[in-house]
XYZ file of C-alpha atoms in Angstrom:
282
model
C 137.688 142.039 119.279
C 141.230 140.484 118.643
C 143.479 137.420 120.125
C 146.044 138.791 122.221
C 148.739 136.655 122.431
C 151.239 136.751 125.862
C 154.354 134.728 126.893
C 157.044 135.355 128.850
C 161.022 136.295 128.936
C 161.977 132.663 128.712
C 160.716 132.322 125.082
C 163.944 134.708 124.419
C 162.417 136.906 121.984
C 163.395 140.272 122.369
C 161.119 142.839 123.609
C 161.238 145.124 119.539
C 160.909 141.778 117.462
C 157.405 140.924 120.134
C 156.265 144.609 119.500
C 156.238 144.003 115.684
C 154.465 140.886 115.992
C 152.205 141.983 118.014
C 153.033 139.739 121.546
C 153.057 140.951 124.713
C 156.575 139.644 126.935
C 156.052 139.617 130.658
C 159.629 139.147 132.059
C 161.027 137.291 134.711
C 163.663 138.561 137.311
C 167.101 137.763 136.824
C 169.164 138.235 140.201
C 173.637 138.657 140.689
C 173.882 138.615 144.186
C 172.280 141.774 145.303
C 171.284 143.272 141.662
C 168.127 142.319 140.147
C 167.745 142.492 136.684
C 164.244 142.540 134.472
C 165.298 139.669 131.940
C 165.150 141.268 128.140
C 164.092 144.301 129.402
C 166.934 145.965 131.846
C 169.271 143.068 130.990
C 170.133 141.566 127.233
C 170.570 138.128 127.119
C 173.995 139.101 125.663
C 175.047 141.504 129.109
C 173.646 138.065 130.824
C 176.738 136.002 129.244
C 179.172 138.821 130.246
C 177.896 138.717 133.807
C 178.176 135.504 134.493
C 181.498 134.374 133.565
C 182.357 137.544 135.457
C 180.311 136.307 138.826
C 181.480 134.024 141.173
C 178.054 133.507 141.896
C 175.324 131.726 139.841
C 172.276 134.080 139.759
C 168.942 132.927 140.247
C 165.859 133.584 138.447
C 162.717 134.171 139.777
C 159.021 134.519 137.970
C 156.837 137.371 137.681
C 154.039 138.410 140.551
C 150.238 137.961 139.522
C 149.998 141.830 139.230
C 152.564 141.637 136.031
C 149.745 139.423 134.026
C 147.049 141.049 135.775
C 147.504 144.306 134.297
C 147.720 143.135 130.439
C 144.760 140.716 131.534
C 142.513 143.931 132.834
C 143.853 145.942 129.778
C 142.080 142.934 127.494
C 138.901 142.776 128.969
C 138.780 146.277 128.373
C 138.967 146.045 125.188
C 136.734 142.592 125.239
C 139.740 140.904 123.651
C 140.598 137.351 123.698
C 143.938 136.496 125.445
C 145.925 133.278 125.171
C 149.047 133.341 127.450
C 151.842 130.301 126.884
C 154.524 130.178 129.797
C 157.422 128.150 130.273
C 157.154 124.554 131.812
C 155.314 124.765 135.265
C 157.851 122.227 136.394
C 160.867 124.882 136.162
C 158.517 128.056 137.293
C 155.787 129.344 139.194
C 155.157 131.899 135.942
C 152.358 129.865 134.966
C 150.806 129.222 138.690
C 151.221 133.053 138.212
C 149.150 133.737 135.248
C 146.524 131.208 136.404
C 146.122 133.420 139.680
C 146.165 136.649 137.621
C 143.412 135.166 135.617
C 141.187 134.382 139.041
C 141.190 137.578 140.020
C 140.794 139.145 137.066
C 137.502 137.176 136.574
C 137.332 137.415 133.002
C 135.939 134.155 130.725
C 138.447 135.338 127.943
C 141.750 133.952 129.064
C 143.248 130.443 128.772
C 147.080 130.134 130.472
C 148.576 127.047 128.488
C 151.402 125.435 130.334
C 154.202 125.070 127.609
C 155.619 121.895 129.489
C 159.141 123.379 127.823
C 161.634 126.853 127.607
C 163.812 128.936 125.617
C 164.332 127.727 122.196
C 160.794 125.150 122.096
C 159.230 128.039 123.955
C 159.962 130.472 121.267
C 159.016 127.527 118.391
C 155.619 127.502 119.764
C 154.947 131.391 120.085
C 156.045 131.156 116.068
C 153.733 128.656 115.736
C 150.726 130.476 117.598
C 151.469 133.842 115.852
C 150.989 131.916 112.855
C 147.464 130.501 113.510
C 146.401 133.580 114.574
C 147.200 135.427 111.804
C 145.609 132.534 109.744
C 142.039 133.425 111.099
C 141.448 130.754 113.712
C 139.355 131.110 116.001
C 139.948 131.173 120.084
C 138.836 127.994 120.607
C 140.767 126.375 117.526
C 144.054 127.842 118.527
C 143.961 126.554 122.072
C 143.040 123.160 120.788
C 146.127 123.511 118.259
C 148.419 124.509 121.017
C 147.584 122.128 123.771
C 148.146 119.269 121.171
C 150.809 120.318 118.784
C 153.517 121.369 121.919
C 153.949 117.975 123.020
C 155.839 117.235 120.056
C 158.276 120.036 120.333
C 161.824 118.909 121.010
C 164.835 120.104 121.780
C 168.790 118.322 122.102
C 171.601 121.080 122.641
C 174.929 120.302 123.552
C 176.664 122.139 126.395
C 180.005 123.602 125.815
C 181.601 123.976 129.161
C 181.018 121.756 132.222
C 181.966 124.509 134.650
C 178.109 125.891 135.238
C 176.565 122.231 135.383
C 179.186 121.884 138.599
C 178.208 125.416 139.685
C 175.278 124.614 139.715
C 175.327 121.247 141.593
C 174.052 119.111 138.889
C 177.748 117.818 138.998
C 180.340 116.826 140.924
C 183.718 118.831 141.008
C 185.316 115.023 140.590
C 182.923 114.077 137.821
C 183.739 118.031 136.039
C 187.231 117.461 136.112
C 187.490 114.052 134.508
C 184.393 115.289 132.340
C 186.246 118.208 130.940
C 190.067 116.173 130.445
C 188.176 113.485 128.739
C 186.279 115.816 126.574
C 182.902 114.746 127.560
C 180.344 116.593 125.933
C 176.639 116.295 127.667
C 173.396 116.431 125.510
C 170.700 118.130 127.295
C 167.049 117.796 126.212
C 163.281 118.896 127.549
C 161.052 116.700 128.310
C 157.891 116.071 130.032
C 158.479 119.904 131.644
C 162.034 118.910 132.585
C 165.709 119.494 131.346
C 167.236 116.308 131.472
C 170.497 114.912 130.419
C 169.918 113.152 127.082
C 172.986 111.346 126.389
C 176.707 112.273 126.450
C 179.551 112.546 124.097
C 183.430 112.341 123.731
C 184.321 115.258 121.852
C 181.909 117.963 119.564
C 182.003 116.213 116.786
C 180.275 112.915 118.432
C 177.920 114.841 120.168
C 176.605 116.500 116.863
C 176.563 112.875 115.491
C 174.726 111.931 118.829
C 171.850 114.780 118.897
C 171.650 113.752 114.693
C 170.720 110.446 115.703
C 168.525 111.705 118.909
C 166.452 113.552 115.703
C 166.021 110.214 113.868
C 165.131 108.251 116.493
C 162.205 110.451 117.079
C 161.287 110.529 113.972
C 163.085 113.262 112.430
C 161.498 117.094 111.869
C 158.735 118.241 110.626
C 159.458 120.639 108.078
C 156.149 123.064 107.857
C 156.571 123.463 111.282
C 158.952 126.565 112.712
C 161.938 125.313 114.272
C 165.176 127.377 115.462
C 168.784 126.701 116.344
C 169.846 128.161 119.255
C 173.473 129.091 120.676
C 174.279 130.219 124.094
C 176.983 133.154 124.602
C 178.123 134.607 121.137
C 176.875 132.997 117.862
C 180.432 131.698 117.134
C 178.943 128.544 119.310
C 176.918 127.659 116.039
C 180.101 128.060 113.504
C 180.674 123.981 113.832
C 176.867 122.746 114.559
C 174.897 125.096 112.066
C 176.578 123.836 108.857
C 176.412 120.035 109.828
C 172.551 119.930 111.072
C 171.650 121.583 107.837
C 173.518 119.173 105.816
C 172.325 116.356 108.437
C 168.280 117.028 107.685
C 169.226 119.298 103.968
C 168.100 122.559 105.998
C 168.491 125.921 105.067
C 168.553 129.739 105.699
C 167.700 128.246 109.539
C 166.651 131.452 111.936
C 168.509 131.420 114.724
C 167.826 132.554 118.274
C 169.757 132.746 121.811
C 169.304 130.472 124.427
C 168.419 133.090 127.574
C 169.226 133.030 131.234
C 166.785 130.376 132.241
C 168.689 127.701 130.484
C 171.890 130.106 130.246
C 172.476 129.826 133.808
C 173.072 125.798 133.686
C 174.530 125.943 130.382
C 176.953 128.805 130.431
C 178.331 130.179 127.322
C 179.320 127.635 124.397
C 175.915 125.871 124.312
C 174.425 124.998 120.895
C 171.556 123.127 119.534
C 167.644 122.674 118.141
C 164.305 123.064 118.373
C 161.805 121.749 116.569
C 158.147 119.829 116.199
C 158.351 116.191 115.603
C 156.204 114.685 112.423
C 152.926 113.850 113.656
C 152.732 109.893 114.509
């Protein structure tokens, strides 16, 4: 009997590095008009980027059907395994409403579906962090309580490069995205309580990296032998500026690095960069 261990595409680790580490990845549905695209598995987060600032469109996203879980559930009671799944934030999908039907009609005892409250880069933080424990020797029953505590003090602060996908997207006005952009205005997005918000905003990159430094110390700054990740959206030249100064910020180094998918990808556009990480304990 072993702890299988199952998220989904929003955690933005590729399908070969889950395979290695022994996670299972159910995808979500990524949709350009009339094309629908299996996120990470039939579409790279990297052919995402090219897509959209080709569309004229935004796509939309959409979560996987019960059967998707179902079928790695019925494979694990099989097999009399243990299976903890972690989706993103119930507040941005049904994935985990998903899951949590999957696991009714699988009737199994051997599942628990934790609700991450959070996505992409805190998403993939707390798989780390789970793949960890597991490979530790704990126990079901420990790792669930370890999860369900230690991911509300995940955070994440990014700042958005481009304004254009925030208006697209009708989280701003085309008057506000025009003055936004000539002034330089930078906006500082964080998750929170299941929910990307608007954090703060900035004139210029250079005071929004000062901004999201300061976001860090006010909640009291990271907790080093936790995983954390810096994230970019687009191409990895988004990080060129904000990689060296966090490290020097919070004397970092060797940081892994991952790519902010479509779920956030599709707000953000291209040009996004920032962190996740867990919070010291209070």
């Amino acid at each position: 009997m072993s702890i299988r261990i199952i998220t989904d595409s929003t955690s933005d680790i590729p399908q070969n590095q889950a395979k290695e580490r022994n996670l299972t990845i159910v995808p979500l549905c990524v949709r350009f008009g009339e094309e629908e695209f299996k996120d990470g598995v039939t579409l790279s987060s990297e052919d995402f980027y090219k897509r959209l600032e080709a569309s004229k469109i935004l796509p939309v996203t959409s979560q996987p059907s019960p059967d998707e879980f179902l079928n790695h559930f019925e494979e694990a009671k099989a097999a009399n395994d243990e299976v903890i799944v972690i989706t993103l934030s119930s507040t941005l999908s049904g994935t985990y409403q998903s899951a949590m039907l999957a696991k009714s009609m699988c009737e199994y005892d051997k599942i628990h579906v934790i609700d991450s409250e959070t996505v992409t880069l805190s998403l993939k933080i707390l798989i780390d962090y789970a793949v960890k424990l597991r490979n530790e020797g704990l126990s079901f029953e420990e790792l669930i309580s370890e999860l369900e505590t230690s991911k509300k003090r995940i955070k994440l602060f990014a700042v958005v490069g481009t304004l254009e996908y925030l208006k697209k997207g009708g989280r701003l006005s085309s008057t506000a995205a025009i003055a936004g952009t000539l002034l330089g205005i930078k906006p500082i997005v964080k998750v929170e309580d299941g929910s990307v918000l608007m954090a703060s905003k900035a004139r210029g990159t250079n005071s929004a990296f000062n901004k999201i430094s300061s976001l860090i110390e006010e909640n009291g700054g990271i907790d080093m032998s936790m995983p954390y990740t810096l994230g970019y959206s687009g191409s990895p030249e988004s990080l060129d500026a904000f990689k060296p100064f966090i490290e020097k910020a919070f004397n970092l180094s060797n940081s892994p690095i991952s790519i902010i998918g479509s779920t956030v990808g599709v707000h953000a556009g291209p040009g996004a960069c920032g962190i996740a990480y867990f919070a010291p304990n209070k």
